[in-house]
Coordinates of C-alpha atoms in Angstrom, one line a residue:
Chain A
M1 CA 30.3 27.1 -27.2
S2 CA 29.4 24.2 -25.5
N3 CA 27.0 23.1 -22.8
G4 CA 25.3 20.0 -21.4
A5 CA 22.3 20.5 -23.6
D6 CA 24.3 20.6 -26.7
D7 CA 26.3 17.5 -25.6
H8 CA 22.9 15.9 -25.1
K9 CA 21.7 16.8 -28.7
L10 CA 24.8 15.3 -30.2
R11 CA 24.7 12.1 -28.6
V12 CA 21.0 11.4 -29.5
S13 CA 19.6 13.1 -32.9
K14 CA 16.3 14.1 -33.7
I15 CA 13.7 11.6 -35.1
H16 CA 11.1 12.2 -38.0
N17 CA 8.1 10.5 -36.4
G18 CA 7.9 8.4 -33.4
T19 CA 8.2 8.2 -29.9
V20 CA 11.2 9.6 -27.3
I21 CA 10.9 8.1 -24.0
D22 CA 12.8 10.6 -21.8
H23 CA 13.9 10.5 -18.0
V24 CA 14.1 6.9 -17.7
H25 CA 16.6 5.7 -14.7
G26 CA 20.0 5.0 -15.8
G27 CA 20.5 1.7 -17.0
Q28 CA 16.9 0.8 -17.6
A29 CA 16.7 1.9 -21.3
L30 CA 17.0 -1.9 -22.5
N31 CA 14.7 -3.1 -20.1
V32 CA 12.1 -0.1 -21.7
L33 CA 12.9 -1.9 -25.1
A34 CA 12.1 -5.3 -23.6
I35 CA 8.8 -4.2 -22.2
L36 CA 8.1 -2.6 -25.7
G37 CA 8.7 -6.0 -27.4
I38 CA 11.8 -4.1 -29.3
D39 CA 14.5 -6.3 -30.3
G40 CA 15.8 -5.5 -33.4
S41 CA 14.4 -8.1 -35.4
E42 CA 11.8 -6.3 -37.0
G43 CA 14.2 -3.6 -38.6
E44 CA 12.9 -0.7 -36.2
E45 CA 15.2 2.4 -36.1
V46 CA 15.9 3.0 -32.5
S47 CA 18.4 5.3 -30.7
V48 CA 19.1 4.8 -27.1
G49 CA 21.0 6.7 -24.9
M50 CA 22.4 5.6 -21.5
N51 CA 23.7 7.3 -18.5
V52 CA 23.9 10.6 -20.0
P53 CA 23.7 13.9 -17.2
S54 CA 20.4 14.7 -16.2
D55 CA 19.3 17.6 -13.8
R56 CA 15.9 15.5 -12.4
L57 CA 17.7 12.1 -12.1
A58 CA 21.7 13.0 -12.1
R59 CA 21.9 10.4 -15.1
K60 CA 19.0 8.8 -17.4
D61 CA 18.5 6.9 -20.4
I62 CA 16.5 8.3 -23.5
V63 CA 14.9 5.5 -25.9
K64 CA 14.0 7.2 -29.1
V65 CA 11.9 4.9 -31.2
E66 CA 11.4 6.1 -35.1
G67 CA 7.8 5.4 -36.6
R68 CA 6.2 4.2 -33.7
E69 CA 3.8 6.2 -31.4
L70 CA 3.4 4.2 -28.1
S71 CA -0.2 3.0 -26.8
Q72 CA -1.6 3.7 -23.6
D73 CA -1.2 0.0 -22.4
E74 CA 2.3 0.3 -23.3
V75 CA 2.8 3.5 -21.3
D76 CA 1.3 2.0 -18.3
V77 CA 3.6 -1.4 -18.4
L78 CA 6.7 1.4 -19.0
S79 CA 5.6 3.0 -15.8
L80 CA 6.4 0.3 -13.6
I81 CA 10.0 0.3 -14.5
A82 CA 10.4 4.0 -15.3
P83 CA 8.0 6.0 -13.0
D84 CA 9.7 9.4 -13.7
A85 CA 9.8 8.8 -17.8
T86 CA 8.5 11.4 -20.0
I87 CA 6.5 10.6 -23.0
N88 CA 7.2 12.7 -26.1
I89 CA 5.0 11.9 -29.4
V90 CA 7.2 13.2 -32.6
R91 CA 5.7 14.0 -35.8
E92 CA 7.6 16.1 -38.7
Y93 CA 10.4 16.4 -36.2
E94 CA 8.3 18.4 -33.5
V95 CA 6.9 17.5 -30.4
V96 CA 3.4 17.1 -30.7
E97 CA 2.5 15.6 -27.4
K98 CA 4.2 15.7 -24.1
S99 CA 3.2 13.5 -21.1
R100 CA 4.2 11.7 -18.1
V101 CA 3.5 7.8 -17.4
D102 CA 0.9 7.0 -14.7
R103 CA 0.9 3.8 -13.1
P104 CA -1.9 1.4 -14.0
D105 CA -3.7 -0.4 -11.3
V106 CA -3.3 -3.6 -13.3
V107 CA -0.9 -5.2 -16.0
E108 CA -2.2 -8.1 -17.6
G109 CA 0.2 -10.6 -20.0
V110 CA 3.4 -8.6 -19.6
L111 CA 5.1 -9.9 -16.6
S112 CA 5.5 -13.7 -15.4
C113 CA 4.8 -14.7 -11.9
P114 CA 8.5 -15.6 -10.0
N115 CA 6.8 -18.2 -8.0
P116 CA 7.1 -21.8 -9.8
G117 CA 4.2 -22.8 -7.6
C118 CA 1.5 -20.2 -9.6
I119 CA -1.0 -21.5 -11.8
T120 CA 0.0 -18.9 -14.6
T121 CA 3.7 -20.5 -15.0
G122 CA 2.1 -24.1 -16.1
D123 CA 0.4 -24.6 -19.3
E124 CA -3.0 -23.1 -18.7
P125 CA -4.4 -20.8 -21.2
V126 CA -4.1 -18.1 -18.8
D127 CA -2.4 -14.5 -19.1
S128 CA -0.3 -13.5 -16.0
R129 CA -2.2 -10.7 -14.2
F130 CA -0.6 -8.4 -11.4
E131 CA -2.1 -5.9 -9.6
V132 CA 0.2 -2.7 -9.0
L133 CA 1.0 -1.6 -5.6
S134 CA 2.4 1.8 -4.4
D135 CA 5.7 -0.2 -4.1
G136 CA 5.8 -3.3 -6.2
V137 CA 3.4 -5.6 -8.1
R138 CA 1.5 -8.1 -6.8
C139 CA 0.4 -11.5 -8.8
S140 CA -3.7 -11.7 -9.3
Y141 CA -3.6 -15.5 -8.7
C142 CA -1.1 -16.6 -6.6
G143 CA -0.5 -13.4 -4.3
T144 CA 3.0 -13.3 -4.8
I145 CA 4.4 -9.5 -4.3
V146 CA 7.2 -8.4 -6.1
R147 CA 9.0 -5.1 -5.0
E148 CA 12.4 -5.3 -6.9
E149 CA 13.8 -6.3 -10.1
I150 CA 10.6 -6.1 -11.7
A151 CA 12.3 -5.9 -15.0
S152 CA 13.5 -9.5 -14.9
L153 CA 9.9 -10.8 -15.2
I154 CA 9.1 -9.2 -18.5
E155 CA 7.9 -11.9 -20.7
T156 CA 9.8 -12.5 -23.4
Chain B
M1 CA -24.2 -14.3 2.0
R2 CA -24.2 -14.1 -2.4
H3 CA -21.0 -14.8 -3.8
D4 CA -20.6 -16.6 -7.3
H5 CA -17.3 -18.8 -5.9
L6 CA -15.7 -19.2 -2.7
I7 CA -11.8 -19.1 -3.2
T8 CA -10.2 -17.3 -0.3
S9 CA -11.5 -16.3 3.4
K10 CA -10.2 -12.7 2.3
Q11 CA -13.4 -12.2 0.4
L12 CA -15.5 -12.9 3.4
S13 CA -16.9 -10.3 5.7
R14 CA -17.7 -10.9 9.2
E15 CA -21.5 -10.8 8.4
D16 CA -20.7 -13.5 5.7
V17 CA -18.6 -15.8 8.4
E18 CA -21.2 -15.5 10.8
L19 CA -23.8 -16.1 8.5
V20 CA -22.5 -19.3 7.6
L21 CA -21.7 -20.2 11.0
D22 CA -25.0 -19.5 12.2
R23 CA -26.4 -21.5 9.0
A24 CA -24.1 -24.6 10.1
A25 CA -25.3 -24.4 13.7
E26 CA -29.0 -24.8 12.5
I27 CA -28.0 -27.6 10.5
D28 CA -26.0 -29.3 13.1
A29 CA -28.9 -28.9 15.3
D30 CA -31.6 -30.4 12.8
P31 CA -30.1 -31.9 9.7
E32 CA -33.3 -33.5 8.9
R33 CA -34.8 -30.1 8.3
V34 CA -32.5 -29.8 4.9
A35 CA -32.3 -33.4 4.4
D36 CA -34.2 -32.9 0.7
R37 CA -33.2 -29.3 0.2
H38 CA -31.1 -30.2 -3.2
A39 CA -32.4 -33.4 -4.3
G40 CA -31.5 -33.8 -7.7
R41 CA -28.7 -31.6 -7.5
L42 CA -25.0 -32.5 -8.6
L43 CA -21.5 -31.7 -6.9
G44 CA -18.5 -32.0 -9.2
L45 CA -15.5 -33.1 -7.2
L46 CA -12.3 -32.5 -9.0
F47 CA -9.3 -33.3 -6.4
F48 CA -6.0 -33.1 -7.9
E49 CA -4.1 -34.0 -4.9
P50 CA -4.8 -36.5 -2.3
S51 CA -7.5 -35.6 0.2
T52 CA -9.5 -37.9 3.0
R53 CA -11.5 -35.4 5.2
T54 CA -12.2 -32.8 2.8
K55 CA -13.4 -34.9 -0.1
M56 CA -15.7 -37.2 1.8
S57 CA -16.9 -34.2 4.2
F58 CA -17.7 -32.4 1.0
E59 CA -19.4 -35.7 -0.5
T60 CA -21.2 -36.3 3.0
A61 CA -22.6 -32.9 2.8
M62 CA -23.9 -33.0 -0.5
K63 CA -25.7 -36.4 0.3
R64 CA -26.9 -35.1 3.3
L65 CA -28.7 -32.3 1.5
G66 CA -30.4 -34.7 -0.7
G67 CA -27.8 -34.2 -3.5
D68 CA -25.2 -36.3 -5.2
V69 CA -21.7 -36.3 -6.4
V70 CA -19.8 -36.9 -9.6
D71 CA -16.1 -37.4 -9.2
M72 CA -13.5 -36.9 -11.4
G73 CA -11.7 -39.8 -9.5
S74 CA -7.8 -39.9 -9.7
I75 CA -5.8 -38.4 -11.7
E76 CA -4.0 -41.4 -13.4
S77 CA -7.7 -42.6 -14.6
S78 CA -8.8 -38.9 -15.8
S79 CA -7.8 -36.9 -18.7
V80 CA -5.3 -35.0 -16.9
K81 CA -3.2 -37.7 -17.5
K82 CA -3.3 -37.1 -21.3
G83 CA -2.5 -33.4 -20.7
E84 CA -5.6 -31.8 -20.7
T85 CA -5.9 -28.5 -19.1
L86 CA -7.7 -27.4 -16.0
A87 CA -9.5 -24.6 -17.5
D88 CA -11.0 -27.4 -20.1
T89 CA -11.3 -29.8 -17.3
V90 CA -13.8 -27.5 -15.1
R91 CA -15.4 -26.4 -18.2
V92 CA -16.4 -30.0 -19.0
I93 CA -17.5 -31.0 -15.8
E94 CA -19.5 -27.9 -15.2
G95 CA -21.7 -29.1 -17.9
Y96 CA -22.6 -32.2 -16.0
A97 CA -22.6 -30.5 -12.2
D98 CA -24.7 -27.7 -10.4
A99 CA -21.5 -26.7 -8.4
L100 CA -17.6 -27.7 -8.5
V101 CA -15.1 -28.2 -5.6
L102 CA -11.6 -28.2 -6.6
R103 CA -8.3 -29.2 -5.1
H104 CA -5.4 -28.6 -7.0
P105 CA -1.4 -28.2 -6.2
Q106 CA -1.1 -25.0 -8.0
Q107 CA -1.4 -21.5 -6.0
G108 CA -4.2 -19.4 -8.0
A109 CA -6.0 -22.9 -9.4
A110 CA -9.2 -22.0 -7.9
K111 CA -9.2 -18.7 -8.9
M112 CA -8.0 -19.1 -12.5
A113 CA -10.8 -22.1 -12.8
S114 CA -13.4 -19.7 -11.4
E115 CA -13.0 -17.4 -14.5
Y116 CA -13.9 -20.2 -16.7
V117 CA -17.0 -21.5 -15.1
D118 CA -20.7 -20.2 -14.4
V119 CA -21.6 -22.6 -11.7
P120 CA -20.3 -21.9 -8.0
L121 CA -16.8 -23.1 -7.3
V122 CA -15.3 -23.8 -4.0
N123 CA -11.6 -24.1 -3.2
A124 CA -10.9 -26.7 -1.2
G125 CA -7.1 -26.2 -1.4
D126 CA -4.7 -24.4 -4.0
G127 CA -0.9 -25.8 -3.3
A128 CA 0.4 -23.3 -0.5
G129 CA -2.4 -20.9 -0.9
H130 CA -5.9 -21.1 0.7
H131 CA -8.3 -23.4 1.9
P132 CA -11.4 -21.3 2.9
S133 CA -14.0 -24.1 3.5
Q134 CA -11.6 -25.4 6.2
T135 CA -11.1 -22.0 7.6
M136 CA -15.3 -22.1 8.2
L137 CA -15.0 -25.2 10.2
D138 CA -12.1 -24.2 12.0
L139 CA -14.3 -20.9 13.0
Y140 CA -16.9 -22.7 14.2
T141 CA -15.1 -25.1 16.2
I142 CA -13.4 -21.8 18.0
R143 CA -17.0 -20.5 18.4
E144 CA -18.6 -23.3 19.9
N145 CA -15.4 -23.9 22.2
A146 CA -13.6 -20.5 23.0
G147 CA -16.1 -17.7 21.3
L148 CA -14.7 -15.5 18.6
E149 CA -14.9 -12.3 20.6
D150 CA -11.9 -11.0 22.4
L151 CA -10.0 -14.6 21.3
T152 CA -6.3 -15.2 21.9
I153 CA -4.8 -17.8 19.7
G154 CA -1.5 -19.5 18.8
I155 CA -1.0 -20.9 15.5
M156 CA 2.0 -23.0 15.1
G157 CA 4.0 -25.3 13.1
D158 CA 4.5 -25.2 9.4
L159 CA 3.0 -21.5 8.5
K160 CA 4.8 -20.9 5.3
Y161 CA 3.1 -23.6 3.4
G162 CA 0.0 -24.5 5.4
R163 CA -2.9 -23.1 3.5
T164 CA -5.2 -23.5 6.3
V165 CA -3.2 -21.1 8.1
H166 CA -3.2 -18.5 5.7
S167 CA -6.7 -18.7 5.2
L168 CA -7.7 -18.8 9.1
A169 CA -5.4 -15.7 9.6
Y170 CA -7.4 -13.5 7.1
A171 CA -10.8 -14.8 8.3
L172 CA -9.5 -14.0 12.0
S173 CA -8.5 -10.6 11.1
N174 CA -12.7 -10.0 11.0
F175 CA -12.8 -10.4 14.5
D176 CA -10.0 -8.5 16.2
A177 CA -8.3 -11.5 17.2
R178 CA -5.0 -11.6 18.9
Q179 CA -2.7 -13.8 16.7
H180 CA 0.5 -15.4 17.5
F181 CA 2.4 -17.1 14.9
I182 CA 4.9 -19.8 16.2
S183 CA 7.2 -21.3 14.2
P184 CA 11.0 -21.8 13.0
E185 CA 12.4 -18.9 11.5
S186 CA 12.4 -21.1 7.9
L187 CA 8.5 -21.5 7.8
Q188 CA 7.4 -18.1 9.1
L189 CA 4.0 -16.7 7.5
P190 CA 4.4 -15.6 3.8
R191 CA 5.4 -12.0 3.8
E192 CA 2.4 -11.5 1.4
V193 CA 0.0 -12.8 4.2
V194 CA 1.9 -10.4 6.7
Y195 CA 1.2 -7.7 4.6
D196 CA -2.3 -8.3 4.1
L197 CA -2.9 -8.5 7.7
H198 CA -1.2 -5.3 8.4
Q199 CA -3.4 -3.6 5.7
Q200 CA -6.5 -4.5 7.2
Q201 CA -8.5 -1.9 8.6
G202 CA -7.3 -0.6 11.9
G203 CA -4.4 -3.7 11.6
T204 CA -4.6 -7.0 12.8
Q205 CA -2.8 -7.6 16.1
I206 CA -0.3 -10.3 15.2
R207 CA 2.9 -11.3 16.5
E208 CA 5.7 -13.8 15.5
H209 CA 7.6 -16.3 17.8
D210 CA 10.1 -19.2 17.5
S211 CA 9.0 -20.8 21.0
I212 CA 5.4 -21.3 22.3
E213 CA 6.6 -21.0 26.0
E214 CA 6.2 -17.4 26.3
V215 CA 2.9 -17.2 24.9
L216 CA 1.0 -20.2 25.9
P217 CA -0.5 -19.1 29.3
S218 CA -2.3 -16.5 27.4
L219 CA -4.1 -18.3 24.9
D220 CA -7.9 -19.1 24.5
V221 CA -6.8 -21.3 21.5
L222 CA -3.8 -23.2 19.9
Y223 CA -3.8 -24.4 16.5
V224 CA -1.2 -27.0 15.8
T225 CA -0.3 -27.9 12.1
R226 CA 2.1 -30.3 10.7
I227 CA 5.8 -29.5 10.2
Q228 CA 6.1 -30.8 6.6
R229 CA 9.1 -33.0 6.4
E230 CA 8.9 -33.2 2.7
R231 CA 9.7 -29.2 2.4
F232 CA 12.9 -29.1 3.8
P233 CA 15.7 -29.4 1.5
D234 CA 17.8 -30.8 4.3
E235 CA 16.8 -33.8 6.5
N236 CA 19.1 -32.4 9.2
E237 CA 17.4 -28.9 9.1
Y238 CA 14.2 -30.5 9.8
Q239 CA 15.4 -32.7 12.6
Q240 CA 16.6 -29.3 14.3
V241 CA 13.3 -27.8 14.5
A242 CA 10.6 -30.9 14.6
G243 CA 11.0 -31.8 18.1
E244 CA 10.1 -28.3 19.2
Y245 CA 6.8 -27.8 17.9
Q246 CA 5.2 -30.9 19.4
I247 CA 2.5 -30.9 22.2
D248 CA 2.2 -33.4 24.9
A249 CA 1.1 -32.9 28.7
K250 CA 4.2 -31.5 29.9
T251 CA 4.0 -28.9 27.3
L252 CA 0.6 -28.0 28.2
E253 CA 1.6 -27.5 31.8
D254 CA 1.5 -23.6 31.8
A255 CA -1.6 -23.6 29.4
S256 CA -4.8 -22.2 30.7
D257 CA -7.5 -24.9 31.7
D258 CA -9.7 -23.2 29.1
L259 CA -7.3 -23.9 26.6
T260 CA -8.8 -25.5 23.3
V261 CA -6.1 -27.4 20.9
M262 CA -7.0 -27.7 17.2
H263 CA -5.5 -29.1 14.4
P264 CA -6.8 -29.6 10.7
L265 CA -5.3 -33.2 10.4
P266 CA -3.8 -35.2 9.5
R267 CA -1.3 -35.3 12.1
V268 CA 1.9 -37.1 12.3
D269 CA 3.5 -36.6 15.8
E270 CA 2.7 -32.8 16.4
I271 CA 0.2 -33.7 19.1
A272 CA 0.9 -36.7 21.4
P273 CA -2.1 -39.0 21.7
E274 CA -2.2 -38.7 25.5
I275 CA -3.7 -35.2 24.9
D276 CA -6.9 -37.0 23.0
D277 CA -8.5 -37.7 26.0
T278 CA -8.1 -34.2 27.7
D279 CA -10.8 -31.3 27.6
Y280 CA -7.9 -29.6 25.6
A281 CA -8.6 -32.0 22.4
A282 CA -11.0 -30.4 19.8
Y283 CA -9.6 -31.7 16.5
F284 CA -11.5 -34.6 16.1
E285 CA -14.5 -32.4 16.6
Q286 CA -13.2 -30.1 14.2
A287 CA -12.9 -32.8 11.7
H288 CA -16.6 -34.0 12.4
N289 CA -17.6 -30.3 12.2
G290 CA -16.6 -30.4 8.4
V291 CA -20.2 -31.8 7.5
P292 CA -22.6 -29.2 8.8
V293 CA -20.0 -26.2 7.8
R294 CA -19.9 -27.6 4.3
M295 CA -23.9 -28.2 4.1
A296 CA -24.2 -24.6 5.1
L297 CA -22.0 -23.2 2.5
L298 CA -23.1 -25.6 -0.5
D299 CA -26.8 -24.7 0.7
M300 CA -25.8 -21.0 0.2
L301 CA -23.9 -21.6 -2.8
L302 CA -26.8 -23.6 -4.5
E303 CA -29.1 -21.2 -3.3
S304 CA -27.3 -18.3 -5.1
G305 CA -27.3 -20.2 -8.0
G306 CA -24.0 -18.7 -9.1
E307 CA -25.7 -15.4 -9.2
N308 CA -23.8 -12.5 -8.0
D309 CA -25.7 -9.7 -6.0
E310 CA -22.9 -7.0 -7.1

């Protein structure tokens, strides 16, 4: 007998040790990886499920990262593009910690300001800093507010 | 007022503003009383953009307080030309001066620079961002001419890039003023500024217009700014709006006799010379007020010695 849950398990296999980021909005998985700085060049073992059925989100993405437990800073930043995400820390195939993301007050050095006139876009030795608003982010230096396509500001 | 730096008028409470204006009025009435107050102290002038009034009034203010200035000079003759960062420049000049005044073409420059220095730093204009010391002399002029209570003000021209406008709007929100913003659609107030004004406690009363006619009779103050031709990508687009935002005697026919017309200067053709000799004109007085107001600001910042009471 087959049901949705079994299909789900077939699509994304269990990991040994690491992090499962679940309930990411459909289509955002690659941005999640970008935020985490994972591009495969370091040999990371990553599984991605995109647009899989979900009761809560209708369609969701899942990211499984083998051998890496996310830090609180990483989870904070993740919350900007995946506000409904669930973070599962896995050890020896078992989920030992499960938590929801929480939006931080400020994110630093992660997003680049889209305002070309902002001092953070030049050659100054300054990290970008954004205040997190209820519906977007705001550059702490020039005041620019971004509400949509925040993922496109992720510094690469 | 005890602040490390003056970066934006958003950081100033109503009490801060009134303290500065009161101190400026005292100095204006009796400048001799403060003639030696800061003897031996130096103000560093770092102007990365051209400036006449702001730079000269800061220099005059410091000298009238008994101090002196060290001036970075033109960008062409400075280490900036060699590629030095702003962060390095301010850290070097901090070693020479007791306070710094910075003008820079990029938004957020003053905030960033203030994070690298311990001496007080005044933002004298950061790109299209803020110009808080201009706002203080604007408020001083408004208080002298129309009062800050129950004020109806029209702010007209380039509201998008006009840093004096942004700073003035924030500061006026402390006084429950009714603010009317008049501009072509392409030069409306930045949405960030509108967002901030709506976030103020109680909500600042603002309205946006594309022509002055409907609002002119109700105004106590009309604050005009230059429409910056160089900002328009298309000359035709500029020509379509430029003539609509000029003030002459005919424009003011429906104005109150008590209207005060202001302009941060320089003007090009926004205010016809025929207005200069009328009772409406306050823009040269406004420029002159830069000295006592900046004397008050420098006096208070140097007095605080860069210490913060927080």
